[in-house]
Coordinates of C-alpha atoms and ligand atoms in Angstrom, one line a residue:
M1 CA 17.2 23.1 34.8
T2 CA 16.1 25.7 32.0
P3 CA 13.0 25.6 30.9
P4 CA 12.5 25.0 27.0
P5 CA 12.0 28.2 25.0
R6 CA 8.6 29.2 24.8
T7 CA 8.8 29.1 21.2
A8 CA 9.9 25.4 21.3
P9 CA 7.2 23.2 18.9
D10 CA 5.1 20.7 21.2
L11 CA 6.3 17.7 19.1
T12 CA 6.6 14.3 19.3
V13 CA 6.9 11.6 17.0
D14 CA 6.4 8.0 17.8
V15 CA 7.4 4.9 15.8
H16 CA 5.7 1.6 15.9
L17 CA 6.8 0.1 12.8
P18 CA 7.4 -4.2 13.2
P19 CA 10.9 -5.3 14.0
G20 CA 11.5 -5.6 10.3
G21 CA 10.8 -2.3 9.0
P22 CA 7.9 -1.0 6.9
L23 CA 8.1 -4.0 4.5
S24 CA 8.2 -6.6 7.1
G25 CA 5.8 -9.2 6.1
M26 CA 6.0 -8.4 2.6
A27 CA 7.9 -11.5 1.7
A28 CA 5.2 -14.1 3.3
D29 CA 2.5 -11.7 1.4
V30 CA 4.1 -11.8 -2.1
R31 CA 4.4 -15.4 -1.8
I32 CA 1.0 -15.9 -1.1
G33 CA -0.1 -13.4 -4.1
L34 CA 2.3 -14.8 -6.5
T35 CA 1.3 -18.5 -6.1
K36 CA -2.4 -18.2 -6.3
P37 CA -4.1 -19.2 -9.4
F38 CA -4.7 -15.7 -10.2
K39 CA -1.9 -13.8 -9.0
E40 CA -1.7 -10.6 -7.2
L41 CA 0.3 -8.0 -5.6
S42 CA -0.8 -5.6 -2.9
P43 CA -0.8 -1.9 -3.9
R44 CA 1.0 -1.3 -1.0
Y45 CA 4.3 -2.2 -2.2
F46 CA 4.2 0.9 -5.0
Y47 CA 5.3 3.2 -2.7
D48 CA 9.0 3.3 -2.6
E49 CA 11.2 6.3 -3.4
R50 CA 10.7 6.0 -7.1
G51 CA 7.1 4.9 -6.7
S52 CA 5.8 7.6 -4.5
E53 CA 7.4 10.1 -6.7
L54 CA 5.7 8.4 -10.2
F55 CA 2.3 8.7 -8.0
E56 CA 3.1 12.5 -7.2
R57 CA 3.8 13.1 -11.3
I58 CA 0.3 10.8 -11.8
T59 CA -1.6 13.5 -9.7
E60 CA -0.3 16.2 -12.3
V61 CA -1.4 14.6 -15.5
E62 CA -4.4 16.0 -17.3
E63 CA -6.4 12.7 -17.1
Y64 CA -5.8 12.1 -13.5
Y65 CA -8.8 14.2 -11.7
P66 CA -8.9 12.8 -8.3
T67 CA -6.0 14.6 -6.4
R68 CA -7.3 18.1 -8.1
A69 CA -11.0 17.5 -7.5
E70 CA -10.3 16.8 -3.7
R71 CA -8.4 19.7 -3.4
A72 CA -11.0 21.9 -4.9
I73 CA -13.9 20.7 -2.3
L74 CA -11.2 21.0 0.5
E75 CA -10.7 24.8 -0.7
A76 CA -14.3 25.5 -0.9
D77 CA -15.8 23.8 1.6
S78 CA -13.4 23.4 4.5
A79 CA -14.9 25.8 6.8
G80 CA -18.3 23.9 6.4
I81 CA -16.7 20.5 7.0
V82 CA -15.3 21.9 10.3
D83 CA -18.5 23.1 11.3
V84 CA -20.3 19.9 10.8
A85 CA -17.5 18.4 12.7
G86 CA -18.5 20.4 15.6
N87 CA -15.4 22.7 15.6
P88 CA -12.7 20.1 16.3
A89 CA -9.5 20.4 18.1
T90 CA -7.3 17.5 16.8
L91 CA -7.1 16.1 13.3
I92 CA -5.5 12.8 12.8
E93 CA -4.7 12.3 9.2
L94 CA -4.3 8.7 7.9
G95 CA -1.8 8.5 5.3
S96 CA -0.7 11.9 5.6
G97 CA 2.5 11.9 3.4
S98 CA 3.4 15.5 2.9
A99 CA 0.1 16.6 4.0
A100 CA -0.3 19.4 1.1
K101 CA -3.8 19.2 1.2
T102 CA -4.1 19.0 4.8
R103 CA -2.9 22.8 5.4
V104 CA -6.5 23.6 4.3
L105 CA -8.3 21.8 6.6
L106 CA -6.1 23.0 9.6
D107 CA -6.5 26.6 8.5
A108 CA -10.2 26.2 8.7
M109 CA -9.9 24.6 12.1
R110 CA -7.4 27.3 13.4
D111 CA -9.9 30.1 11.7
A112 CA -13.3 28.3 13.7
G113 CA -10.9 28.3 16.9
G114 CA -10.8 24.8 17.7
L115 CA -7.5 23.8 16.3
E116 CA -5.2 22.1 19.4
A117 CA -3.0 19.3 17.9
Y118 CA -2.1 17.6 14.6
A119 CA -1.7 13.8 14.4
P120 CA 0.4 12.8 11.2
V121 CA 0.3 8.9 10.5
D122 CA 2.1 7.4 8.0
I123 CA 4.5 4.5 7.1
S124 CA 7.5 6.4 6.0
E125 CA 9.4 7.9 9.3
E126 CA 11.2 10.1 7.3
I127 CA 8.2 12.2 5.5
T128 CA 6.2 11.8 9.3
R129 CA 9.1 13.6 11.0
D130 CA 9.5 16.4 8.1
T131 CA 5.6 16.7 8.0
A132 CA 5.3 16.9 11.9
T133 CA 8.2 19.5 11.9
K134 CA 7.2 21.7 9.6
V135 CA 3.2 21.8 11.0
A136 CA 4.4 22.1 14.3
N137 CA 6.6 25.4 13.4
E138 CA 3.7 26.7 11.0
Y139 CA 0.8 26.4 13.4
G140 CA 2.7 26.4 16.6
V141 CA 0.0 23.6 17.8
K142 CA 0.8 20.5 19.6
V143 CA 1.8 17.6 16.8
H144 CA 1.8 13.7 17.5
G145 CA 3.5 12.1 14.7
L146 CA 2.6 8.3 14.5
V147 CA 4.8 6.1 12.2
C148 CA 3.0 2.9 11.8
D149 CA 0.9 0.9 9.2
F150 CA -2.5 2.6 10.1
E151 CA -4.6 -0.2 9.1
R152 CA -2.6 -2.5 11.7
D153 CA -2.0 0.3 14.0
L154 CA -5.6 1.9 14.1
E155 CA -6.0 1.6 17.9
R156 CA -2.9 3.4 18.6
M157 CA -4.7 6.6 17.5
P158 CA -4.3 9.2 20.3
L159 CA -7.5 10.0 22.5
G160 CA -8.6 13.4 23.1
G161 CA -11.3 15.3 21.2
P162 CA -13.5 16.4 19.6
R163 CA -11.3 14.7 16.8
V164 CA -11.5 14.2 13.1
I165 CA -9.9 11.3 11.7
A166 CA -9.2 11.8 8.2
L167 CA -8.6 9.5 5.2
L168 CA -8.2 11.4 2.3
G169 CA -6.8 10.9 -1.6
G170 CA -9.3 7.7 -2.0
T171 CA -7.0 5.3 -0.7
I172 CA -9.9 3.6 0.8
G173 CA -10.6 2.7 -3.1
N174 CA -7.6 0.4 -2.8
F175 CA -9.4 -1.9 0.0
E176 CA -11.3 -5.0 -0.8
P177 CA -15.0 -5.0 0.3
Q178 CA -14.2 -7.0 3.6
Q179 CA -11.3 -5.3 4.6
R180 CA -13.0 -1.9 4.1
A181 CA -15.6 -3.4 6.4
S182 CA -13.7 -4.2 9.1
F183 CA -11.5 -1.2 9.0
L184 CA -14.9 1.2 8.7
A185 CA -16.0 -0.8 11.8
R186 CA -12.9 -0.4 13.6
V187 CA -13.0 3.4 13.2
A188 CA -16.5 3.7 14.2
N189 CA -15.2 1.6 17.5
L190 CA -12.7 4.3 18.1
L191 CA -15.0 7.1 17.7
G192 CA -16.2 8.9 20.8
P193 CA -19.8 10.8 20.5
E194 CA -17.9 13.8 19.8
D195 CA -15.6 12.6 16.8
H196 CA -16.1 12.3 13.2
F197 CA -14.1 10.4 10.2
L198 CA -13.5 12.4 7.1
L199 CA -13.4 10.3 4.0
G200 CA -12.2 11.0 0.3
T201 CA -13.9 8.9 -2.1
D202 CA -13.6 8.8 -6.1
L203 CA -17.2 8.9 -7.5
I204 CA -18.5 6.5 -10.0
K205 CA -18.9 8.2 -13.6
D206 CA -18.6 7.3 -17.4
R207 CA -16.1 4.8 -18.2
E208 CA -14.0 7.0 -20.8
T209 CA -13.2 9.0 -17.9
L210 CA -12.1 6.5 -15.5
E211 CA -10.3 4.7 -18.0
A212 CA -8.5 7.7 -18.8
A213 CA -7.3 8.5 -15.5
Y214 CA -5.6 4.9 -15.2
N215 CA -4.5 5.1 -18.5
D216 CA -2.5 8.7 -19.3
V217 CA -0.9 9.0 -22.6
A218 CA 2.0 10.0 -21.3
G219 CA 2.4 6.7 -19.7
V220 CA 2.9 8.0 -16.1
T221 CA 0.2 5.2 -14.3
A222 CA 2.1 2.3 -16.6
E223 CA 5.8 3.4 -15.3
F224 CA 3.9 3.2 -12.0
N225 CA 2.5 0.0 -12.2
L226 CA 5.5 -1.4 -13.7
N227 CA 7.6 0.0 -10.8
V228 CA 6.3 -2.4 -8.3
L229 CA 8.3 -5.3 -10.2
A230 CA 11.3 -2.9 -9.6
V231 CA 10.5 -3.2 -6.1
L232 CA 10.3 -6.8 -5.9
N233 CA 13.5 -7.1 -7.5
A234 CA 15.4 -4.7 -5.5
T235 CA 13.8 -6.3 -2.1
L236 CA 13.5 -9.7 -2.6
G237 CA 16.0 -10.4 -5.2
A238 CA 13.4 -10.9 -8.2
D239 CA 14.5 -11.1 -11.6
F240 CA 11.4 -9.3 -13.3
D241 CA 12.4 -8.1 -16.6
L242 CA 9.8 -4.7 -16.8
E243 CA 10.1 -4.9 -20.4
A244 CA 8.3 -8.1 -20.0
F245 CA 5.3 -6.8 -18.9
E246 CA 2.6 -4.3 -19.7
H247 CA 0.3 -2.2 -17.9
S248 CA -3.3 -2.6 -18.4
A249 CA -6.5 -0.9 -16.1
F250 CA -10.1 -1.3 -17.2
W251 CA -13.4 0.1 -15.3
D252 CA -15.4 -3.4 -14.0
D253 CA -18.9 -1.9 -13.7
E254 CA -20.0 -5.1 -11.8
N255 CA -17.5 -4.9 -8.9
L256 CA -17.3 -0.7 -9.3
F257 CA -13.5 -0.8 -9.4
V258 CA -11.1 0.3 -12.0
D259 CA -8.8 -3.1 -12.2
I260 CA -5.4 -2.3 -12.6
R261 CA -3.0 -5.2 -13.8
L262 CA 0.5 -6.5 -15.3
R263 CA -0.1 -8.6 -18.4
S264 CA 3.2 -11.1 -19.3
L265 CA 4.2 -10.4 -22.8
R266 CA 5.5 -13.8 -23.1
R267 CA 5.8 -16.9 -21.3
Q268 CA 8.4 -16.8 -18.7
L269 CA 9.7 -18.1 -15.2
I270 CA 10.4 -15.4 -12.4
E271 CA 13.0 -16.4 -10.0
I272 CA 12.4 -14.9 -6.4
S273 CA 15.6 -15.4 -4.4
E274 CA 14.9 -14.4 -1.1
L275 CA 11.8 -16.5 -1.4
D276 CA 13.3 -19.2 -3.0
L277 CA 10.2 -19.3 -5.3
T278 CA 10.2 -19.7 -9.4
V279 CA 6.8 -18.1 -10.3
A280 CA 5.2 -19.1 -13.8
F281 CA 3.6 -16.6 -16.0
E282 CA 1.9 -17.5 -19.5
R283 CA 2.2 -15.2 -22.2
G284 CA -0.8 -12.6 -22.1
E285 CA -1.4 -14.2 -18.3
E286 CA -2.6 -11.0 -16.0
M287 CA -1.8 -10.3 -12.4
R288 CA -3.6 -7.8 -10.1
T289 CA -1.7 -5.0 -8.7
E290 CA -4.4 -2.8 -7.6
I291 CA -7.9 -2.2 -7.5
S292 CA -9.2 1.6 -6.9
T293 CA -13.2 1.5 -6.2
K294 CA -15.5 4.0 -7.1
F295 CA -18.5 5.3 -4.8
R296 CA -21.8 6.8 -5.0
R297 CA -23.6 8.4 -2.2
D298 CA -25.9 6.0 -1.3
G299 CA -23.9 3.4 -1.9
L300 CA -21.4 4.9 1.0
E301 CA -24.2 5.4 3.3
G302 CA -25.0 1.6 3.0
I303 CA -21.1 0.9 3.4
Y304 CA -21.2 3.7 6.6
A305 CA -24.4 2.2 8.0
E306 CA -22.9 -1.8 7.8
A307 CA -19.9 -0.5 10.1
G308 CA -22.2 1.3 12.6
L309 CA -21.6 4.7 11.1
E310 CA -24.0 7.4 9.9
M311 CA -22.8 10.2 7.3
A312 CA -23.2 13.4 9.0
G313 CA -22.2 15.7 5.8
W314 CA -21.2 15.4 1.9
W315 CA -19.3 17.4 -0.1
T316 CA -18.5 17.3 -4.1
D317 CA -16.5 19.5 -6.7
P318 CA -18.6 21.4 -9.1
E319 CA -18.5 18.5 -11.6
G320 CA -19.4 15.9 -9.3
L321 CA -16.1 14.0 -10.0
Y322 CA -14.9 13.4 -6.1
G323 CA -16.9 13.3 -2.9
L324 CA -15.9 13.8 0.8
S325 CA -17.8 12.8 3.6
L326 CA -18.1 13.3 7.1
A327 CA -19.3 10.4 9.0
R328 CA -19.7 10.0 12.9
P329 CA -21.1 6.8 15.2
A330 CA -24.7 5.7 14.5
I331 CA -26.8 6.4 17.5
Ligands
LIG1 C1 -3.6 6.3 -4.3 C2 -5.1 4.5 -4.4 C3 -5.8 7.1 -4.6 O1 -6.6 4.6 -6.6 O2 -6.2 6.6 -7.8 C4 -3.3 6.2 -9.2 C5 -3.8 5.1 -6.9 N1 -3.0 4.1 -8.9 N2 -3.1 5.5 -10.6 C6 -6.0 5.7 -7.1 C7 -3.3 5.2 -8.2 C8 -2.9 4.5 -10.4 C9 -4.6 6.2 -6.3 N3 -4.8 5.9 -4.9

């Protein structure tokens, strides 16, 4: 047996998708959402190939600031983040995607001399394999990719630290308060005394800025939102007419989220053949497709405390649009 060449990347990718693939459970979930008095769909179904492409385009429109703001913070403060995190050896990234912004963090970890391993965690097998391979080759560190639903499979995250578990991009904004609380409590439970959790959160600001970010003039967000109906047509045999709905997004200053909906432009019946279900929409009826919660530093500290975490660091961009926080298990 010849040993592998010294340059062979140290790379593994484990797949933990349920038997039905990434969309298993979707049928039952959509049935529940569409038979409620106030209809709703989970934002997880936005991201088919077209949806992922449209989201990428959203991050490039003028009005949508969160991606740029988060990148600016990472570029300015990665060294500080790595320092407060105690020069970690492993970065575990939940919802890593193409890991575009992650490299800034990996660079800072490498510069601090700690970087040993990277674990990209994502629901898309293709993207995870691609990201894992690229990072293994670029950084020459151990890469352990995990293809799973990170919410369901959180306890599968590789051990060995000190680690940083990162959830960037403002994804936590999609979680309902209860779902968020139990997710963060599980994170707290998973963290060893030397581990940290790095979280990206969009911040509360004036209504105009928030609403503009979700109602871009070019209509990319509207197209992204409507695309979820095409996903249901393709995967569940539904017959949604995308022209018969319109995008709506408004800031709810009581719940502190941008409320993203689709409004039926006429009274209509939708057949969903795979569910053997007919859904009636009134003219003007709205269905929620996403919430995007916004935070303040003190609110987030309270949310951490309830989950058994404490904030160890806080960074914002110069305009204070977006926040990155580092949390550790509360003592
Ligand atoms: C990917 C959940 C962070 O809430 O801003 C962007 C998704 N939806 N425009 C967000 C989204 C409409 C985005 N997150």
